[in-house]
């Protein structure tokens, strides 16, 4: 019905699956319990996960549903639910902007507070990068994190991204500095994993308009 639902990335410790409504329902209790409850706040504005009460889950779901309905050559976003032993524990998104032309992706993720700090964040980023580089033929991946988001900045640093300057974003109404990161394909190749299994990639390529242009020059 919608090939991104059939995408899967399986590593020895966790799995990413295209975010169907059933998987989102599994993850809903985590969203309800709170993902960003105290400083340092990790997300820029506007962000459904900063809302209180039922508005939080409604806006969270609506943003994902909008994203599904907005897949165009110049902009797409894939939403994955991260599962650990069958339990939904977080989300990992992969974002392409004019991907077929530029072959560059960016990522976004969060985990339930109770499972942070034990290597899962790094593993799920490695998983989605494998999909981007191995599955979709990406040339580069970028990431951004607020200067005080130690875990996200460390994930980028340890996976081979290089510092790529700074930016600013509004965070809960206040300006905050962002670190920018960029991972080149060569640096990903140097750490390429042989233990990550992808499923459903071929069926997704036309949906994401991949393969209409040749790969760009490095
Ligand atoms: C960002 C996030 C997904 C990372 O996942 P995680 O499982 O917590 O991170 P990991 O356990 O894989 O740790 C990655 C690195 O950060 C370090 N780290 C993790 N939490 C840390 C903390 N609170 N303080 C200091 N270092 C920390 C780890 O030691 C590890 O460093 P290493 O590679 O040198 O060993 C998770 O922390 C999260 O959901 N945070 C809130 C949402 C968020 O920040 N999203 C990203 C927005 S840009």
JSON list of N, CA and C in Angstrom, two decimals, residues 58-96:
[
{"chain": "A", "resi": 58, "resn": "UNK", "atom": "N", "xyz": [-1.50, 14.27, 19.86]},
{"chain": "A", "resi": 58, "resn": "UNK", "atom": "CA", "xyz": [-2.26, 14.57, 18.64]},
{"chain": "A", "resi": 58, "resn": "UNK", "atom": "C", "xyz": [-1.36, 15.28, 17.62]},
{"chain": "A", "resi": 59, "resn": "UNK", "atom": "N", "xyz": [-0.61, 16.27, 18.09]},
{"chain": "A", "resi": 59, "resn": "UNK", "atom": "CA", "xyz": [0.28, 17.00, 17.17]},
{"chain": "A", "resi": 59, "resn": "UNK", "atom": "C", "xyz": [1.41, 16.09, 16.67]},
{"chain": "A", "resi": 60, "resn": "UNK", "atom": "N", "xyz": [1.89, 15.22, 17.55]},
{"chain": "A", "resi": 60, "resn": "UNK", "atom": "CA", "xyz": [2.96, 14.28, 17.17]},
{"chain": "A", "resi": 60, "resn": "UNK", "atom": "C", "xyz": [2.47, 13.38, 16.03]},
{"chain": "A", "resi": 61, "resn": "UNK", "atom": "N", "xyz": [1.29, 12.81, 16.19]},
{"chain": "A", "resi": 61, "resn": "UNK", "atom": "CA", "xyz": [0.74, 11.93, 15.15]},
{"chain": "A", "resi": 61, "resn": "UNK", "atom": "C", "xyz": [0.45, 12.71, 13.87]},
{"chain": "A", "resi": 62, "resn": "UNK", "atom": "N", "xyz": [-0.12, 13.88, 14.02]},
{"chain": "A", "resi": 62, "resn": "UNK", "atom": "CA", "xyz": [-0.49, 14.65, 12.83]},
{"chain": "A", "resi": 62, "resn": "UNK", "atom": "C", "xyz": [0.74, 15.03, 12.01]},
{"chain": "A", "resi": 63, "resn": "UNK", "atom": "N", "xyz": [1.85, 15.34, 12.70]},
{"chain": "A", "resi": 63, "resn": "UNK", "atom": "CA", "xyz": [3.08, 15.69, 11.98]},
{"chain": "A", "resi": 63, "resn": "UNK", "atom": "C", "xyz": [3.57, 14.49, 11.17]},
{"chain": "A", "resi": 64, "resn": "UNK", "atom": "N", "xyz": [3.47, 13.30, 11.74]},
{"chain": "A", "resi": 64, "resn": "UNK", "atom": "CA", "xyz": [3.93, 12.10, 11.02]},
{"chain": "A", "resi": 64, "resn": "UNK", "atom": "C", "xyz": [2.99, 11.82, 9.85]},
{"chain": "A", "resi": 65, "resn": "UNK", "atom": "N", "xyz": [1.70, 11.95, 10.07]},
{"chain": "A", "resi": 65, "resn": "UNK", "atom": "CA", "xyz": [0.75, 11.70, 8.98]},
{"chain": "A", "resi": 65, "resn": "UNK", "atom": "C", "xyz": [0.96, 12.72, 7.85]},
{"chain": "A", "resi": 66, "resn": "UNK", "atom": "N", "xyz": [1.22, 13.98, 8.22]},
{"chain": "A", "resi": 66, "resn": "UNK", "atom": "CA", "xyz": [1.48, 15.00, 7.20]},
{"chain": "A", "resi": 66, "resn": "UNK", "atom": "C", "xyz": [2.72, 14.62, 6.40]},
{"chain": "A", "resi": 67, "resn": "UNK", "atom": "N", "xyz": [3.75, 14.16, 7.12]},
{"chain": "A", "resi": 67, "resn": "UNK", "atom": "CA", "xyz": [5.00, 13.78, 6.46]},
{"chain": "A", "resi": 67, "resn": "UNK", "atom": "C", "xyz": [4.79, 12.65, 5.47]},
{"chain": "A", "resi": 68, "resn": "UNK", "atom": "N", "xyz": [3.97, 11.69, 5.84]},
{"chain": "A", "resi": 68, "resn": "UNK", "atom": "CA", "xyz": [3.67, 10.59, 4.90]},
{"chain": "A", "resi": 68, "resn": "UNK", "atom": "C", "xyz": [3.03, 11.12, 3.62]},
{"chain": "A", "resi": 69, "resn": "UNK", "atom": "N", "xyz": [2.17, 12.11, 3.80]},
{"chain": "A", "resi": 69, "resn": "UNK", "atom": "CA", "xyz": [1.39, 12.61, 2.67]},
{"chain": "A", "resi": 69, "resn": "UNK", "atom": "C", "xyz": [2.14, 13.61, 1.83]},
{"chain": "A", "resi": 70, "resn": "UNK", "atom": "N", "xyz": [3.37, 13.92, 2.23]},
{"chain": "A", "resi": 70, "resn": "UNK", "atom": "CA", "xyz": [4.12, 15.01, 1.62]},
{"chain": "A", "resi": 70, "resn": "UNK", "atom": "C", "xyz": [5.38, 14.55, 0.92]},
{"chain": "A", "resi": 71, "resn": "UNK", "atom": "N", "xyz": [5.41, 13.30, 0.49]},
{"chain": "A", "resi": 71, "resn": "UNK", "atom": "CA", "xyz": [6.61, 12.77, -0.16]},
{"chain": "A", "resi": 71, "resn": "UNK", "atom": "C", "xyz": [6.67, 13.29, -1.58]},
{"chain": "A", "resi": 72, "resn": "UNK", "atom": "N", "xyz": [7.67, 14.14, -1.85]},
{"chain": "A", "resi": 72, "resn": "UNK", "atom": "CA", "xyz": [7.87, 14.75, -3.17]},
{"chain": "A", "resi": 72, "resn": "UNK", "atom": "C", "xyz": [9.33, 14.63, -3.54]},
{"chain": "A", "resi": 73, "resn": "UNK", "atom": "N", "xyz": [9.71, 14.78, -4.82]},
{"chain": "A", "resi": 73, "resn": "UNK", "atom": "CA", "xyz": [11.14, 14.67, -5.17]},
{"chain": "A", "resi": 73, "resn": "UNK", "atom": "C", "xyz": [11.99, 15.64, -4.37]},
{"chain": "A", "resi": 74, "resn": "UNK", "atom": "N", "xyz": [11.48, 16.85, -4.12]},
{"chain": "A", "resi": 74, "resn": "UNK", "atom": "CA", "xyz": [12.30, 17.85, -3.46]},
{"chain": "A", "resi": 74, "resn": "UNK", "atom": "C", "xyz": [12.30, 17.72, -1.94]},
{"chain": "A", "resi": 75, "resn": "UNK", "atom": "N", "xyz": [11.46, 16.86, -1.41]},
{"chain": "A", "resi": 75, "resn": "UNK", "atom": "CA", "xyz": [11.41, 16.76, 0.05]},
{"chain": "A", "resi": 75, "resn": "UNK", "atom": "C", "xyz": [10.68, 15.50, 0.48]},
{"chain": "A", "resi": 76, "resn": "UNK", "atom": "N", "xyz": [11.36, 14.66, 1.25]},
{"chain": "A", "resi": 76, "resn": "UNK", "atom": "CA", "xyz": [10.67, 13.53, 1.86]},
{"chain": "A", "resi": 76, "resn": "UNK", "atom": "C", "xyz": [11.24, 13.24, 3.23]},
{"chain": "A", "resi": 77, "resn": "UNK", "atom": "N", "xyz": [10.44, 12.57, 4.01]},
{"chain": "A", "resi": 77, "resn": "UNK", "atom": "CA", "xyz": [10.88, 12.20, 5.36]},
{"chain": "A", "resi": 77, "resn": "UNK", "atom": "C", "xyz": [10.34, 10.81, 5.65]},
{"chain": "A", "resi": 78, "resn": "UNK", "atom": "N", "xyz": [11.23, 9.90, 6.06]},
{"chain": "A", "resi": 78, "resn": "UNK", "atom": "CA", "xyz": [10.82, 8.55, 6.44]},
{"chain": "A", "resi": 78, "resn": "UNK", "atom": "C", "xyz": [10.85, 8.45, 7.97]},
{"chain": "A", "resi": 79, "resn": "UNK", "atom": "N", "xyz": [9.80, 7.88, 8.52]},
{"chain": "A", "resi": 79, "resn": "UNK", "atom": "CA", "xyz": [9.67, 7.77, 9.98]},
{"chain": "A", "resi": 79, "resn": "UNK", "atom": "C", "xyz": [9.82, 6.31, 10.37]},
{"chain": "A", "resi": 80, "resn": "UNK", "atom": "N", "xyz": [10.72, 6.04, 11.28]},
{"chain": "A", "resi": 80, "resn": "UNK", "atom": "CA", "xyz": [10.92, 4.67, 11.76]},
{"chain": "A", "resi": 80, "resn": "UNK", "atom": "C", "xyz": [10.66, 4.60, 13.26]},
{"chain": "A", "resi": 81, "resn": "UNK", "atom": "N", "xyz": [9.98, 3.52, 13.67]},
{"chain": "A", "resi": 81, "resn": "UNK", "atom": "CA", "xyz": [9.88, 3.23, 15.09]},
{"chain": "A", "resi": 81, "resn": "UNK", "atom": "C", "xyz": [11.04, 2.30, 15.44]},
{"chain": "A", "resi": 82, "resn": "UNK", "atom": "N", "xyz": [11.73, 2.63, 16.51]},
{"chain": "A", "resi": 82, "resn": "UNK", "atom": "CA", "xyz": [12.86, 1.82, 16.97]},
{"chain": "A", "resi": 82, "resn": "UNK", "atom": "C", "xyz": [12.33, 0.79, 17.96]},
{"chain": "A", "resi": 83, "resn": "UNK", "atom": "N", "xyz": [12.64, -0.48, 17.70]},
{"chain": "A", "resi": 83, "resn": "UNK", "atom": "CA", "xyz": [12.18, -1.51, 18.63]},
{"chain": "A", "resi": 83, "resn": "UNK", "atom": "C", "xyz": [13.38, -2.26, 19.20]},
{"chain": "A", "resi": 84, "resn": "UNK", "atom": "N", "xyz": [13.20, -2.65, 20.45]},
{"chain": "A", "resi": 84, "resn": "UNK", "atom": "CA", "xyz": [14.23, -3.34, 21.21]},
{"chain": "A", "resi": 84, "resn": "UNK", "atom": "C", "xyz": [13.56, -4.59, 21.79]},
{"chain": "A", "resi": 85, "resn": "UNK", "atom": "N", "xyz": [13.94, -5.74, 21.26]},
{"chain": "A", "resi": 85, "resn": "UNK", "atom": "CA", "xyz": [13.27, -6.97, 21.70]},
{"chain": "A", "resi": 85, "resn": "UNK", "atom": "C", "xyz": [11.77, -6.89, 21.51]},
{"chain": "A", "resi": 86, "resn": "UNK", "atom": "N", "xyz": [11.32, -6.23, 20.43]},
{"chain": "A", "resi": 86, "resn": "UNK", "atom": "CA", "xyz": [9.88, -6.14, 20.14]},
{"chain": "A", "resi": 86, "resn": "UNK", "atom": "C", "xyz": [9.20, -4.97, 20.82]},
{"chain": "A", "resi": 87, "resn": "UNK", "atom": "N", "xyz": [9.90, -4.26, 21.70]},
{"chain": "A", "resi": 87, "resn": "UNK", "atom": "CA", "xyz": [9.29, -3.13, 22.42]},
{"chain": "A", "resi": 87, "resn": "UNK", "atom": "C", "xyz": [9.64, -1.82, 21.72]},
{"chain": "A", "resi": 88, "resn": "UNK", "atom": "N", "xyz": [8.62, -0.97, 21.49]},
{"chain": "A", "resi": 88, "resn": "UNK", "atom": "CA", "xyz": [8.86, 0.33, 20.83]},
{"chain": "A", "resi": 88, "resn": "UNK", "atom": "C", "xyz": [9.49, 1.28, 21.84]},
{"chain": "A", "resi": 89, "resn": "UNK", "atom": "N", "xyz": [10.68, 1.81, 21.49]},
{"chain": "A", "resi": 89, "resn": "UNK", "atom": "CA", "xyz": [11.41, 2.65, 22.45]},
{"chain": "A", "resi": 89, "resn": "UNK", "atom": "C", "xyz": [11.79, 4.03, 21.91]},
{"chain": "A", "resi": 90, "resn": "UNK", "atom": "N", "xyz": [11.54, 4.29, 20.63]},
{"chain": "A", "resi": 90, "resn": "UNK", "atom": "CA", "xyz": [11.92, 5.61, 20.13]},
{"chain": "A", "resi": 90, "resn": "UNK", "atom": "C", "xyz": [11.66, 5.74, 18.65]},
{"chain": "A", "resi": 91, "resn": "UNK", "atom": "N", "xyz": [12.12, 6.86, 18.10]},
{"chain": "A", "resi": 91, "resn": "UNK", "atom": "CA", "xyz": [11.95, 7.12, 16.67]},
{"chain": "A", "resi": 91, "resn": "UNK", "atom": "C", "xyz": [13.27, 7.52, 16.04]},
{"chain": "A", "resi": 92, "resn": "UNK", "atom": "N", "xyz": [13.41, 7.14, 14.79]},
{"chain": "A", "resi": 92, "resn": "UNK", "atom": "CA", "xyz": [14.57, 7.55, 14.00]},
{"chain": "A", "resi": 92, "resn": "UNK", "atom": "C", "xyz": [14.04, 7.96, 12.63]},
{"chain": "A", "resi": 93, "resn": "UNK", "atom": "N", "xyz": [14.25, 9.21, 12.26]},
{"chain": "A", "resi": 93, "resn": "UNK", "atom": "CA", "xyz": [13.76, 9.69, 10.97]},
{"chain": "A", "resi": 93, "resn": "UNK", "atom": "C", "xyz": [14.92, 9.89, 10.00]},
{"chain": "A", "resi": 94, "resn": "UNK", "atom": "N", "xyz": [14.61, 9.76, 8.74]},
{"chain": "A", "resi": 94, "resn": "UNK", "atom": "CA", "xyz": [15.59, 10.01, 7.68]},
{"chain": "A", "resi": 94, "resn": "UNK", "atom": "C", "xyz": [14.95, 11.01, 6.72]},
{"chain": "A", "resi": 95, "resn": "UNK", "atom": "N", "xyz": [15.67, 12.10, 6.44]},
{"chain": "A", "resi": 95, "resn": "UNK", "atom": "CA", "xyz": [15.09, 13.21, 5.68]},
{"chain": "A", "resi": 95, "resn": "UNK", "atom": "C", "xyz": [15.92, 13.46, 4.42]},
{"chain": "A", "resi": 96, "resn": "UNK", "atom": "N", "xyz": [15.25, 13.53, 3.29]},
{"chain": "A", "resi": 96, "resn": "UNK", "atom": "CA", "xyz": [15.93, 13.84, 2.04]},
{"chain": "A", "resi": 96, "resn": "UNK", "atom": "C", "xyz": [15.38, 15.14, 1.46]}
]
